[in-house]
PDB file of C-alpha atoms in Angstrom:
ATOM      1  CA  LYS A1124      95.949 -73.504 -16.110  1.00 70.00           C
ATOM      2  CA  ASN A1125      95.531 -76.690 -15.667  1.00 74.00           C
ATOM      3  CA  GLU A1126      97.169 -77.562 -11.692  1.00 85.00           C
ATOM      4  CA  VAL A1127      99.123 -81.395 -11.893  1.00 91.00           C
ATOM      5  CA  GLU A1128      99.457 -83.180  -8.699  1.00 94.00           C
ATOM      6  CA  GLN A1129     101.246 -86.099  -8.399  1.00 96.00           C
ATOM      7  CA  SER A1130     101.838 -88.475  -5.365  1.00 96.00           C
ATOM      8  CA  PRO A1131     103.810 -89.676  -3.804  1.00 97.00           C
ATOM      9  CA  GLN A1132     106.684 -87.649  -3.982  1.00 95.00           C
ATOM     10  CA  ASN A1133     108.964 -89.999  -3.437  1.00 96.00           C
ATOM     11  CA  LEU A1134     108.995 -93.480  -3.639  1.00 97.00           C
ATOM     12  CA  THR A1135     111.531 -96.292  -1.885  1.00 97.00           C
ATOM     13  CA  ALA A1136     110.672 -99.557  -3.014  1.00 97.00           C
ATOM     14  CA  GLN A1137     112.511-103.373  -2.242  1.00 97.00           C
ATOM     15  CA  GLU A1138     112.794-105.782  -5.772  1.00 98.00           C
ATOM     16  CA  GLY A1139     109.714-107.469  -6.537  1.00 97.00           C
ATOM     17  CA  GLU A1140     106.957-104.936  -5.535  1.00 98.00           C
ATOM     18  CA  PHE A1141     103.846-103.140  -7.431  1.00 98.00           C
ATOM     19  CA  ILE A1142     104.126 -99.776  -7.161  1.00 98.00           C
ATOM     20  CA  THR A1143     101.454 -97.148  -8.230  1.00 98.00           C
ATOM     21  CA  ILE A1144     101.776 -93.410  -8.799  1.00 98.00           C
ATOM     22  CA  ASN A1145      99.576 -90.912  -8.744  1.00 98.00           C
ATOM     23  CA  CYS A1146      99.026 -87.519 -11.248  1.00 97.00           C
ATOM     24  CA  SER A1147      95.398 -85.680 -10.741  1.00 95.00           C
ATOM     25  CA  TYR A1148      94.868 -82.168 -12.521  1.00 91.00           C
ATOM     26  CA  SER A1149      92.068 -79.869 -12.041  1.00 86.00           C
ATOM     27  CA  VAL A1150      91.628 -78.903 -15.671  1.00 78.00           C
ATOM     28  CA  GLY A1151      89.900 -81.086 -18.289  1.00 74.00           C
ATOM     29  CA  ILE A1152      92.301 -82.968 -20.744  1.00 77.00           C
ATOM     30  CA  SER A1153      92.113 -85.267 -23.554  1.00 78.00           C
ATOM     31  CA  ALA A1154      94.985 -86.974 -23.583  1.00 85.00           C
ATOM     32  CA  LEU A1155      97.667 -87.406 -20.716  1.00 91.00           C
ATOM     33  CA  HIS A1156     102.050 -87.664 -20.747  1.00 93.00           C
ATOM     34  CA  TRP A1157     103.947 -90.139 -18.693  1.00 96.00           C
ATOM     35  CA  LEU A1158     107.504 -89.112 -18.734  1.00 96.00           C
ATOM     36  CA  GLN A1159     110.272 -90.793 -17.247  1.00 97.00           C
ATOM     37  CA  GLN A1160     113.576 -89.276 -16.079  1.00 95.00           C
ATOM     38  CA  HIS A1161     116.809 -91.330 -15.107  1.00 91.00           C
ATOM     39  CA  PRO A1162     119.154 -89.486 -13.545  1.00 85.00           C
ATOM     40  CA  GLY A1163     120.853 -87.191 -14.557  1.00 80.00           C
ATOM     41  CA  GLY A1164     119.669 -88.814 -18.399  1.00 80.00           C
ATOM     42  CA  GLY A1165     117.550 -87.250 -20.889  1.00 89.00           C
ATOM     43  CA  ILE A1166     113.575 -87.931 -21.085  1.00 94.00           C
ATOM     44  CA  VAL A1167     111.129 -90.268 -22.060  1.00 94.00           C
ATOM     45  CA  SER A1168     108.381 -90.564 -22.742  1.00 92.00           C
ATOM     46  CA  LEU A1169     106.320 -93.517 -21.413  1.00 95.00           C
ATOM     47  CA  PHE A1170     102.489 -93.426 -22.549  1.00 92.00           C
ATOM     48  CA  MET A1171     100.475 -90.718 -23.752  1.00 91.00           C
ATOM     49  CA  LEU A1172      96.781 -91.875 -23.539  1.00 89.00           C
ATOM     50  CA  SER A1173      93.482 -90.150 -23.741  1.00 87.00           C
ATOM     51  CA  SER A1174      90.786 -93.782 -22.104  1.00 89.00           C
ATOM     52  CA  GLY A1175      91.546 -96.423 -20.386  1.00 92.00           C
ATOM     53  CA  LYS A1176      94.753 -98.945 -19.855  1.00 96.00           C
ATOM     54  CA  LYS A1177      97.844 -98.822 -21.736  1.00 95.00           C
ATOM     55  CA  LYS A1178     100.472-101.643 -20.975  1.00 96.00           C
ATOM     56  CA  HIS A1179     104.036-101.929 -22.044  1.00 95.00           C
ATOM     57  CA  GLY A1180     106.095-104.732 -20.756  1.00 96.00           C
ATOM     58  CA  ARG A1181     106.237-104.463 -16.803  1.00 97.00           C
ATOM     59  CA  LEU A1182     104.206-100.093 -16.844  1.00 97.00           C
ATOM     60  CA  ILE A1183     100.788-100.145 -17.640  1.00 98.00           C
ATOM     61  CA  ALA A1184      99.091 -96.329 -17.034  1.00 97.00           C
ATOM     62  CA  THR A1185      95.911 -95.669 -16.698  1.00 97.00           C
ATOM     63  CA  ILE A1186      92.995 -92.235 -16.999  1.00 95.00           C
ATOM     64  CA  ASN A1187      89.536 -91.958 -16.082  1.00 93.00           C
ATOM     65  CA  ILE A1188      89.002 -88.795 -17.786  1.00 88.00           C
ATOM     66  CA  GLN A1189      85.663 -88.150 -15.183  1.00 89.00           C
ATOM     67  CA  GLU A1190      87.628 -88.582 -12.006  1.00 91.00           C
ATOM     68  CA  LYS A1191      91.280 -86.006 -13.387  1.00 91.00           C
ATOM     69  CA  HIS A1192      92.853 -88.821 -12.004  1.00 94.00           C
ATOM     70  CA  SER A1193      95.232 -90.861 -13.699  1.00 96.00           C
ATOM     71  CA  SER A1194      98.421 -93.991 -12.546  1.00 98.00           C
ATOM     72  CA  LEU A1195     101.199 -95.285 -13.090  1.00 98.00           C
ATOM     73  CA  HIS A1196     102.000 -99.340 -12.791  1.00 98.00           C
ATOM     74  CA  ILE A1197     105.022-101.125 -12.324  1.00 98.00           C
ATOM     75  CA  THR A1198     105.051-104.399 -11.617  1.00 96.00           C
ATOM     76  CA  ALA A1199     108.021-106.731 -10.535  1.00 96.00           C
ATOM     77  CA  SER A1200     109.584-104.117 -10.083  1.00 97.00           C
ATOM     78  CA  HIS A1201     113.975-103.535 -10.982  1.00 97.00           C
ATOM     79  CA  PRO A1202     116.063-101.692 -10.145  1.00 96.00           C
ATOM     80  CA  ARG A1203     116.547-100.184 -12.992  1.00 95.00           C
ATOM     81  CA  ASP A1204     112.785 -98.364 -12.378  1.00 97.00           C
ATOM     82  CA  SER A1205     114.610 -96.171 -10.427  1.00 97.00           C
ATOM     83  CA  ALA A1206     113.851 -92.648 -11.911  1.00 97.00           C
ATOM     84  CA  VAL A1207     111.836 -89.810 -11.521  1.00 96.00           C
ATOM     85  CA  TYR A1208     108.754 -90.320 -12.940  1.00 97.00           C
ATOM     86  CA  ILE A1209     106.438 -87.429 -14.729  1.00 97.00           C
ATOM     87  CA  CYS A1210     102.709 -87.063 -15.761  1.00 95.00           C
ATOM     88  CA  ALA A1211     101.776 -83.327 -17.633  1.00 92.00           C
ATOM     89  CA  VAL A1212      98.329 -82.766 -19.773  1.00 89.00           C
ATOM     90  CA  PRO A1213      97.814 -80.249 -22.005  1.00 81.00           C
ATOM     91  CA  GLY A1214      97.096 -76.002 -20.257  1.00 65.00           C
ATOM     92  CA  GLY A1215      95.126 -75.223 -22.540  1.00 60.00           C
ATOM     93  CA  THR A1216      93.670 -76.109 -26.675  1.00 57.00           C
ATOM     94  CA  SER A1217      97.086 -74.995 -28.525  1.00 57.00           C
ATOM     95  CA  TYR A1218      99.717 -77.491 -28.115  1.00 59.00           C
ATOM     96  CA  GLY A1219     103.214 -76.472 -25.973  1.00 53.00           C
ATOM     97  CA  LYS A1220     101.061 -75.622 -22.768  1.00 62.00           C
ATOM     98  CA  LEU A1221     101.688 -78.336 -21.491  1.00 78.00           C
ATOM     99  CA  THR A1222     101.912 -78.508 -17.642  1.00 85.00           C
ATOM    100  CA  PHE A1223     103.729 -81.037 -16.036  1.00 91.00           C
ATOM    101  CA  GLY A1224     103.917 -82.782 -12.568  1.00 93.00           C
ATOM    102  CA  GLN A1225     106.835 -82.704  -9.897  1.00 93.00           C
ATOM    103  CA  GLY A1226     107.550 -85.826 -10.725  1.00 95.00           C
ATOM    104  CA  THR A1227     107.835 -88.634  -8.421  1.00 97.00           C
ATOM    105  CA  ILE A1228     111.039 -89.550  -7.022  1.00 96.00           C
ATOM    106  CA  LEU A1229     111.394 -93.877  -7.573  1.00 97.00           C
ATOM    107  CA  THR A1230     113.789 -96.239  -6.311  1.00 97.00           C
ATOM    108  CA  VAL A1231     113.813 -99.792  -6.323  1.00 97.00           C
ATOM    109  CA  HIS A1232     116.494-101.626  -4.010  1.00 97.00           C
ATOM    110  CA  PRO A1233     118.009-105.020  -4.881  1.00 96.00           C
TER     111      PRO A1233
ATOM    112  CA  ASN B 890     117.341 -91.130 -37.536  1.00 75.00           C
ATOM    113  CA  ALA B 891     119.082 -88.846 -34.182  1.00 83.00           C
ATOM    114  CA  GLY B 892     116.136 -87.559 -32.794  1.00 94.00           C
ATOM    115  CA  VAL B 893     116.228 -84.515 -31.559  1.00 97.00           C
ATOM    116  CA  THR B 894     120.192 -83.269 -30.299  1.00 97.00           C
ATOM    117  CA  GLN B 895     120.967 -80.076 -28.335  1.00 97.00           C
ATOM    118  CA  THR B 896     124.372 -78.153 -27.909  1.00 97.00           C
ATOM    119  CA  PRO B 897     126.209 -78.191 -26.303  1.00 97.00           C
ATOM    120  CA  LYS B 898     125.819 -80.370 -23.331  1.00 96.00           C
ATOM    121  CA  PHE B 899     127.390 -78.016 -20.481  1.00 96.00           C
ATOM    122  CA  GLN B 900     128.018 -74.233 -20.518  1.00 97.00           C
ATOM    123  CA  VAL B 901     129.284 -72.326 -18.291  1.00 97.00           C
ATOM    124  CA  LEU B 902     128.304 -67.794 -18.719  1.00 97.00           C
ATOM    125  CA  LYS B 903     128.863 -64.866 -16.697  1.00 97.00           C
ATOM    126  CA  THR B 904     125.819 -62.455 -16.259  1.00 98.00           C
ATOM    127  CA  GLY B 905     125.136 -60.154 -19.264  1.00 97.00           C
ATOM    128  CA  GLN B 906     126.985 -63.030 -22.101  1.00 97.00           C
ATOM    129  CA  SER B 907     124.123 -63.608 -24.662  1.00 96.00           C
ATOM    130  CA  MET B 908     124.475 -67.334 -26.146  1.00 96.00           C
ATOM    131  CA  THR B 909     122.183 -69.295 -27.993  1.00 98.00           C
ATOM    132  CA  LEU B 910     120.772 -72.754 -27.488  1.00 98.00           C
ATOM    133  CA  GLN B 911     121.366 -75.809 -30.576  1.00 98.00           C
ATOM    134  CA  CYS B 912     118.207 -77.470 -31.375  1.00 98.00           C
ATOM    135  CA  ALA B 913     117.381 -79.847 -34.014  1.00 98.00           C
ATOM    136  CA  GLN B 914     114.930 -82.540 -34.854  1.00 97.00           C
ATOM    137  CA  ASP B 915     115.027 -85.205 -38.327  1.00 96.00           C
ATOM    138  CA  MET B 916     111.414 -86.395 -37.755  1.00 95.00           C
ATOM    139  CA  ASN B 917     109.643 -84.244 -39.428  1.00 94.00           C
ATOM    140  CA  HIS B 918     107.669 -82.699 -35.967  1.00 93.00           C
ATOM    141  CA  GLU B 919     106.280 -80.057 -36.747  1.00 91.00           C
ATOM    142  CA  TYR B 920     105.778 -79.087 -32.762  1.00 92.00           C
ATOM    143  CA  MET B 921     108.979 -77.607 -30.917  1.00 93.00           C
ATOM    144  CA  SER B 922     109.655 -76.494 -27.091  1.00 93.00           C
ATOM    145  CA  TRP B 923     111.647 -74.990 -25.198  1.00 95.00           C
ATOM    146  CA  TYR B 924     111.240 -76.356 -21.414  1.00 95.00           C
ATOM    147  CA  ARG B 925     113.793 -75.140 -18.165  1.00 96.00           C
ATOM    148  CA  GLN B 926     114.097 -77.872 -15.038  1.00 95.00           C
ATOM    149  CA  ASP B 927     114.941 -76.033 -11.949  1.00 93.00           C
ATOM    150  CA  PRO B 928     115.081 -78.154  -9.051  1.00 85.00           C
ATOM    151  CA  GLY B 929     111.587 -78.235  -6.817  1.00 80.00           C
ATOM    152  CA  MET B 930     109.860 -76.261  -9.645  1.00 82.00           C
ATOM    153  CA  GLY B 931     109.418 -78.953 -11.927  1.00 86.00           C
ATOM    154  CA  LEU B 932     109.457 -78.617 -16.258  1.00 91.00           C
ATOM    155  CA  ARG B 933     108.275 -75.522 -16.968  1.00 92.00           C
ATOM    156  CA  LEU B 934     107.673 -74.151 -21.013  1.00 91.00           C
ATOM    157  CA  ILE B 935     109.880 -71.988 -22.326  1.00 94.00           C
ATOM    158  CA  HIS B 936     109.258 -71.003 -25.811  1.00 94.00           C
ATOM    159  CA  TYR B 937     107.247 -73.084 -28.830  1.00 92.00           C
ATOM    160  CA  SER B 938     106.551 -73.486 -32.051  1.00 93.00           C
ATOM    161  CA  VAL B 939     104.076 -75.181 -34.097  1.00 90.00           C
ATOM    162  CA  GLY B 940     105.941 -74.375 -37.507  1.00 91.00           C
ATOM    163  CA  ALA B 941     108.364 -73.141 -38.990  1.00 93.00           C
ATOM    164  CA  GLY B 942     108.094 -69.226 -38.822  1.00 94.00           C
ATOM    165  CA  ILE B 943     105.044 -69.417 -35.908  1.00 93.00           C
ATOM    166  CA  THR B 944     106.565 -69.081 -32.358  1.00 94.00           C
ATOM    167  CA  ASP B 945     104.982 -67.600 -29.215  1.00 91.00           C
ATOM    168  CA  GLN B 946     105.766 -67.532 -25.428  1.00 91.00           C
ATOM    169  CA  GLY B 947     105.544 -70.028 -22.621  1.00 89.00           C
ATOM    170  CA  GLU B 948     104.990 -69.719 -19.229  1.00 88.00           C
ATOM    171  CA  VAL B 949     108.512 -68.114 -18.365  1.00 94.00           C
ATOM    172  CA  PRO B 950     109.369 -66.471 -22.170  1.00 96.00           C
ATOM    173  CA  ASN B 951     111.189 -63.340 -20.204  1.00 96.00           C
ATOM    174  CA  GLY B 952     114.918 -63.013 -21.268  1.00 96.00           C
ATOM    175  CA  TYR B 953     114.943 -65.599 -24.368  1.00 98.00           C
ATOM    176  CA  ASN B 954     113.959 -65.805 -27.994  1.00 97.00           C
ATOM    177  CA  VAL B 955     113.337 -67.795 -30.413  1.00 97.00           C
ATOM    178  CA  SER B 956     113.320 -68.797 -34.072  1.00 96.00           C
ATOM    179  CA  ARG B 957     112.027 -70.481 -36.445  1.00 97.00           C
ATOM    180  CA  SER B 958     113.441 -70.463 -39.536  1.00 97.00           C
ATOM    181  CA  THR B 959     113.186 -73.890 -41.028  1.00 96.00           C
ATOM    182  CA  THR B 960     111.239 -77.312 -39.466  1.00 96.00           C
ATOM    183  CA  GLU B 961     114.390 -79.159 -38.508  1.00 97.00           C
ATOM    184  CA  ASP B 962     116.104 -75.788 -35.854  1.00 97.00           C
ATOM    185  CA  PHE B 963     114.659 -74.337 -33.711  1.00 98.00           C
ATOM    186  CA  PRO B 964     117.843 -72.008 -31.500  1.00 98.00           C
ATOM    187  CA  LEU B 965     117.440 -70.597 -27.986  1.00 98.00           C
ATOM    188  CA  ARG B 966     118.433 -67.716 -27.501  1.00 98.00           C
ATOM    189  CA  LEU B 967     120.050 -65.708 -24.440  1.00 97.00           C
ATOM    190  CA  LEU B 968     119.831 -62.095 -24.197  1.00 92.00           C
ATOM    191  CA  SER B 969     121.926 -61.407 -21.083  1.00 97.00           C
ATOM    192  CA  ALA B 970     122.548 -63.957 -19.467  1.00 97.00           C
ATOM    193  CA  ALA B 971     121.533 -63.647 -15.370  1.00 97.00           C
ATOM    194  CA  PRO B 972     122.096 -66.296 -12.586  1.00 97.00           C
ATOM    195  CA  SER B 973     118.658 -67.575 -12.667  1.00 96.00           C
ATOM    196  CA  GLN B 974     118.664 -68.103 -16.500  1.00 97.00           C
ATOM    197  CA  THR B 975     120.964 -71.036 -14.356  1.00 97.00           C
ATOM    198  CA  SER B 976     119.304 -74.611 -15.487  1.00 97.00           C
ATOM    199  CA  VAL B 977     118.984 -77.469 -17.300  1.00 96.00           C
ATOM    200  CA  TYR B 978     117.156 -76.576 -20.709  1.00 97.00           C
ATOM    201  CA  PHE B 979     115.189 -79.162 -22.993  1.00 96.00           C
ATOM    202  CA  CYS B 980     114.200 -79.024 -26.763  1.00 96.00           C
ATOM    203  CA  ALA B 981     111.669 -81.103 -27.445  1.00 94.00           C
ATOM    204  CA  SER B 982     109.347 -82.169 -30.506  1.00 93.00           C
ATOM    205  CA  CYS B 983     106.616 -84.069 -31.840  1.00 90.00           C
ATOM    206  CA  ARG B 984     104.056 -84.748 -34.692  1.00 87.00           C
ATOM    207  CA  GLY B 985     101.099 -83.026 -33.798  1.00 78.00           C
ATOM    208  CA  THR B 986      98.712 -81.863 -30.577  1.00 69.00           C
ATOM    209  CA  TYR B 987      97.860 -85.519 -28.913  1.00 74.00           C
ATOM    210  CA  ASN B 988     101.427 -87.193 -30.265  1.00 80.00           C
ATOM    211  CA  GLU B 989     104.193 -88.771 -27.835  1.00 85.00           C
ATOM    212  CA  GLN B 990     107.435 -85.800 -27.412  1.00 88.00           C
ATOM    213  CA  PHE B 991     110.262 -86.787 -28.222  1.00 93.00           C
ATOM    214  CA  PHE B 992     112.877 -84.580 -26.172  1.00 94.00           C
ATOM    215  CA  GLY B 993     116.926 -83.783 -26.110  1.00 96.00           C
ATOM    216  CA  PRO B 994     119.426 -84.910 -23.587  1.00 95.00           C
ATOM    217  CA  GLY B 995     119.094 -81.049 -22.790  1.00 96.00           C
ATOM    218  CA  THR B 996     121.818 -78.192 -21.872  1.00 97.00           C
ATOM    219  CA  ARG B 997     122.718 -77.773 -18.303  1.00 96.00           C
ATOM    220  CA  LEU B 998     123.835 -74.190 -18.163  1.00 97.00           C
ATOM    221  CA  THR B 999     125.255 -72.426 -15.066  1.00 97.00           C
ATOM    222  CA  VAL B1000     125.200 -68.385 -15.054  1.00 97.00           C
ATOM    223  CA  LEU B1001     128.164 -67.485 -12.879  1.00 97.00           C
TER     224      LEU B1001
END
């Protein structure tokens, strides 16, 4: 089973700060997902990436397959970015064996 | 498109009762999954399906049954509810193994 570790578990920032959330996994994969969950809300897919970097607005996700590590960056953070950020990886060769990290709780203060 | 829909949004059961959580998607996705989310445990896979008529167990399948008679629907059945099944349940679908996942809004279940 692929073990997924996220850090930090909790993150507090002031509006405008640059934020980084890290995700490490134990078994080599071909793709990794970053998800966002607002308090009491549903889960939204932010990125799925298999190499390099992807950017969407103020969000940037990077992955290093060799080092089994991915990062999610938020530039110019805003209170509406406050949410839980979750990374997930396939746990095996077949779909459905998705393994999730514990999540990072981000709070951005105005 | 409605995306992934789940009903009900909230449910309270007594121990031993049975019920079915409904999940439907209108994106013609082959892959569908059920997860439960518990504090401190993260999301865990209960059951999944790679197409109509094909289902398999995930990480925590005990106490749950699924079937997939159509591409659109993937209901989750609790056979005899237990307090340990108190959780938030999410259904998800995607086009393929390495495609974006779409999640339903969740069902908050409490078993007394």
